[in-house]
mmCIF file of C-alpha atoms in Angstrom:
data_model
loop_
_atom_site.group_PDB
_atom_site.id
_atom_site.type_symbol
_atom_site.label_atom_id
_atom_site.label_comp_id
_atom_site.label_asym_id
_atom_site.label_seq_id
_atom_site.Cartn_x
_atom_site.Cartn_y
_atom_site.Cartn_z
ATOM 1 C CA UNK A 25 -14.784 8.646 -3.268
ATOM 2 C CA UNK A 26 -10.867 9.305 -3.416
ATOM 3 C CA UNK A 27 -8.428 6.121 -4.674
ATOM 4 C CA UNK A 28 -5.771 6.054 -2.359
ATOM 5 C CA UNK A 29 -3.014 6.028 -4.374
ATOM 6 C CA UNK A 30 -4.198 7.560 -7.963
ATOM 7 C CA UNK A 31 -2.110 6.634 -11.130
ATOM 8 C CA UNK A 32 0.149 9.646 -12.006
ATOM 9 C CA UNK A 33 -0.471 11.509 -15.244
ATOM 10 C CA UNK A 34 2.099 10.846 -17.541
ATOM 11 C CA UNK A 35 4.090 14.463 -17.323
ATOM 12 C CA UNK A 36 4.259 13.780 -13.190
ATOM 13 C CA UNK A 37 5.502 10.183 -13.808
ATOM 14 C CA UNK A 38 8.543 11.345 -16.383
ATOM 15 C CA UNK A 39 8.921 14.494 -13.934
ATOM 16 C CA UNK A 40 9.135 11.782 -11.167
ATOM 17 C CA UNK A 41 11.266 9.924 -13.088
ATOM 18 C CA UNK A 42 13.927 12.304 -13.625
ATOM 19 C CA UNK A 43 14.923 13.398 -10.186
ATOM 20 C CA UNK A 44 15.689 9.777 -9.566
ATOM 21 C CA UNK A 45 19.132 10.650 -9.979
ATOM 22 C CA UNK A 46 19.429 13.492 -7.924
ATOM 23 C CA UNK A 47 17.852 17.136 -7.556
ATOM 24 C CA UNK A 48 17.390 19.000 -10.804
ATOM 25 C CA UNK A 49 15.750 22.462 -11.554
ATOM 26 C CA UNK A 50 13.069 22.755 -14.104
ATOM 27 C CA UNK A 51 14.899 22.989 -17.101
ATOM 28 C CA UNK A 52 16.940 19.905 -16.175
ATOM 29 C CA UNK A 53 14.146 18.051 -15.436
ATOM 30 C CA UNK A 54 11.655 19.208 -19.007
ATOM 31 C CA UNK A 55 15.484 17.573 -20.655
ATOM 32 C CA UNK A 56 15.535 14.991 -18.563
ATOM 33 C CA UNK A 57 12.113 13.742 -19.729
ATOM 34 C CA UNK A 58 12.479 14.634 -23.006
ATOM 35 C CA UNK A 59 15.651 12.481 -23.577
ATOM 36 C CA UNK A 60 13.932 9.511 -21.767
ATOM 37 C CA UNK A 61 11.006 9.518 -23.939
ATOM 38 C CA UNK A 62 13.583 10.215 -27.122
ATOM 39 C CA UNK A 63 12.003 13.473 -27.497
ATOM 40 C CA UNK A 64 8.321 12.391 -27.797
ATOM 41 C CA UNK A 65 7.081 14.133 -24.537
ATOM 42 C CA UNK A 66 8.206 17.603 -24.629
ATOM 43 C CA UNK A 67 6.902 19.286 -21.274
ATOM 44 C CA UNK A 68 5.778 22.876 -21.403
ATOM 45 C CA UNK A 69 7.020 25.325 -18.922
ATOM 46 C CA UNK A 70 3.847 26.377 -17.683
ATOM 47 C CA UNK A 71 2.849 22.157 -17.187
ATOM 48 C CA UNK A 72 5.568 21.574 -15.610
ATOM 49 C CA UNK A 73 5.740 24.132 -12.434
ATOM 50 C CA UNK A 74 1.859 22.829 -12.443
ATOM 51 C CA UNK A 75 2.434 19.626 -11.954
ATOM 52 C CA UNK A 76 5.660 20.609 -9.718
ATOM 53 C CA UNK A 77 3.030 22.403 -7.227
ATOM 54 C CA UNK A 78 1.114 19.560 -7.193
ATOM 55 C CA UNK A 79 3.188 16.834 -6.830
ATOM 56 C CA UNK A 80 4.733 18.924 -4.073
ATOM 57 C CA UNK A 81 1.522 19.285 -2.049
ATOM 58 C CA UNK A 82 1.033 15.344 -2.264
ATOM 59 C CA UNK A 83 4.478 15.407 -0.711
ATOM 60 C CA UNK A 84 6.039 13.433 -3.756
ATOM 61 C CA UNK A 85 8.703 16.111 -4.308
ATOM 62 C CA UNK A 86 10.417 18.751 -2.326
ATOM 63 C CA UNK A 87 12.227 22.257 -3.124
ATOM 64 C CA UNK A 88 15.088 22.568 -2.062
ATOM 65 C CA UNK A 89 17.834 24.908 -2.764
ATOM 66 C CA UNK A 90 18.282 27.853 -5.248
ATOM 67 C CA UNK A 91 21.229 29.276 -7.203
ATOM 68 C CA UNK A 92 21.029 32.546 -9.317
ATOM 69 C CA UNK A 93 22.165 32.027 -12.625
ATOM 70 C CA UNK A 94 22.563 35.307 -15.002
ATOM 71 C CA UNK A 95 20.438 37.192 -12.218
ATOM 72 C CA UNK A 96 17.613 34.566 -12.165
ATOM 73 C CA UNK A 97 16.664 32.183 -9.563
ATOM 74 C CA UNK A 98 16.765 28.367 -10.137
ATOM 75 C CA UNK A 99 15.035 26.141 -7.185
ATOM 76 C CA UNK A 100 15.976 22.549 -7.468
ATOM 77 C CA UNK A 101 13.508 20.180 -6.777
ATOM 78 C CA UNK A 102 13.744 16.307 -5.505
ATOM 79 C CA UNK A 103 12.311 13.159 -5.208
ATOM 80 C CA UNK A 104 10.610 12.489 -1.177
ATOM 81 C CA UNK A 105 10.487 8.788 0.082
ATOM 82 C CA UNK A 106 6.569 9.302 -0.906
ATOM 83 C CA UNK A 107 7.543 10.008 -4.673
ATOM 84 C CA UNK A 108 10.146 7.575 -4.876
ATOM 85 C CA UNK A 109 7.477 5.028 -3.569
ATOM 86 C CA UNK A 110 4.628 6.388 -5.909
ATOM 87 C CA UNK A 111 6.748 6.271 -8.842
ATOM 88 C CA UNK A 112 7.558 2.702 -7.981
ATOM 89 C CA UNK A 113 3.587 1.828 -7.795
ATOM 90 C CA UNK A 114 3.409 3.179 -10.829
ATOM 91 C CA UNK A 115 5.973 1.901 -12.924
ATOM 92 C CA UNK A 116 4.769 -1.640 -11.320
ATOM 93 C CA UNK A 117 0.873 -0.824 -12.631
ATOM 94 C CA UNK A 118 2.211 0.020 -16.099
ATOM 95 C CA UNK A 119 4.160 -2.945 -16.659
ATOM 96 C CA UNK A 120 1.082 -5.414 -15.408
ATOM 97 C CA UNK A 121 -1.297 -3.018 -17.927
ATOM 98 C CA UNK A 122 1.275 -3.635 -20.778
ATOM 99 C CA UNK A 123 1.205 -7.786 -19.985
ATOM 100 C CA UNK A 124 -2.152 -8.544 -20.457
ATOM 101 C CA UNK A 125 -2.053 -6.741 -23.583
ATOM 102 C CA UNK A 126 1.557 -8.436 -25.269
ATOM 103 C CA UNK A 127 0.375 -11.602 -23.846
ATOM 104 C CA UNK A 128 -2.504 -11.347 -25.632
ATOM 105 C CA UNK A 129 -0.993 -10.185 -28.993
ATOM 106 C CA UNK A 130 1.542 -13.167 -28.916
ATOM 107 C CA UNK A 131 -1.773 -15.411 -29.908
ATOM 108 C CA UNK A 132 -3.376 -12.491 -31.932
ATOM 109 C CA UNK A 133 -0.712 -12.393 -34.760
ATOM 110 C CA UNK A 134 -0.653 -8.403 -33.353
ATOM 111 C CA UNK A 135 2.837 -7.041 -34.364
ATOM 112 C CA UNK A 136 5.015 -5.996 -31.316
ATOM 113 C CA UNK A 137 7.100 -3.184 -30.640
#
């Protein structure tokens, strides 16, 4: 049986999460998650234009628009009203996941980060 609204893997959450400022192409957006993780997810090329395809068939991002640069091809991509939404959920389940654990460690003598 299918969840309705599946937790995103963690590459198509930071992918997610950096075209909420606008469309970027795929280089912009493996930066873009890279410097919002302070370099500790580093998205391969071939991950990302997987995830891309897939997050575009759920209808959670959109292409839209290409440029050539030095004779190749960029398509931008950007964030539908369905990813913007998802990545919402999302963000929303991680932060009640990460509560019941610090409000647990507050008692535990478990050092926070």
């Amino acid at each position: 049986m299918a969840r309705q609204n599946p937790s995103l893997t963690e590459p198509q959450y930071f992918i997610l999460a950096a075209l909420m400022d606008g469309p970027l192409h795929g280089y912009g957006i493996i930066k873009a998650a890279e410097q919002a993780t302070d370099g500790r997810l580093r998205i391969a090329v071939g991950t990302l234009y997987g995830a891309l395809e897939r997050l575009e068939r759920a209808g959670l991002v959109a292409a839209g628009g290409e440029e050539v640069v030095d004779g190749r091809a960029r398509r931008y991509y950007h964030l539908t009203e369905e990813g913007t939404e998802a990545l919402g959920r999302e963000a929303l389940r991680m932060q009640q996941a990460a509560a019941v654990v610090i409000g647990r460690s507050r008692g535990a003598g478990v050092a926070q980060a």
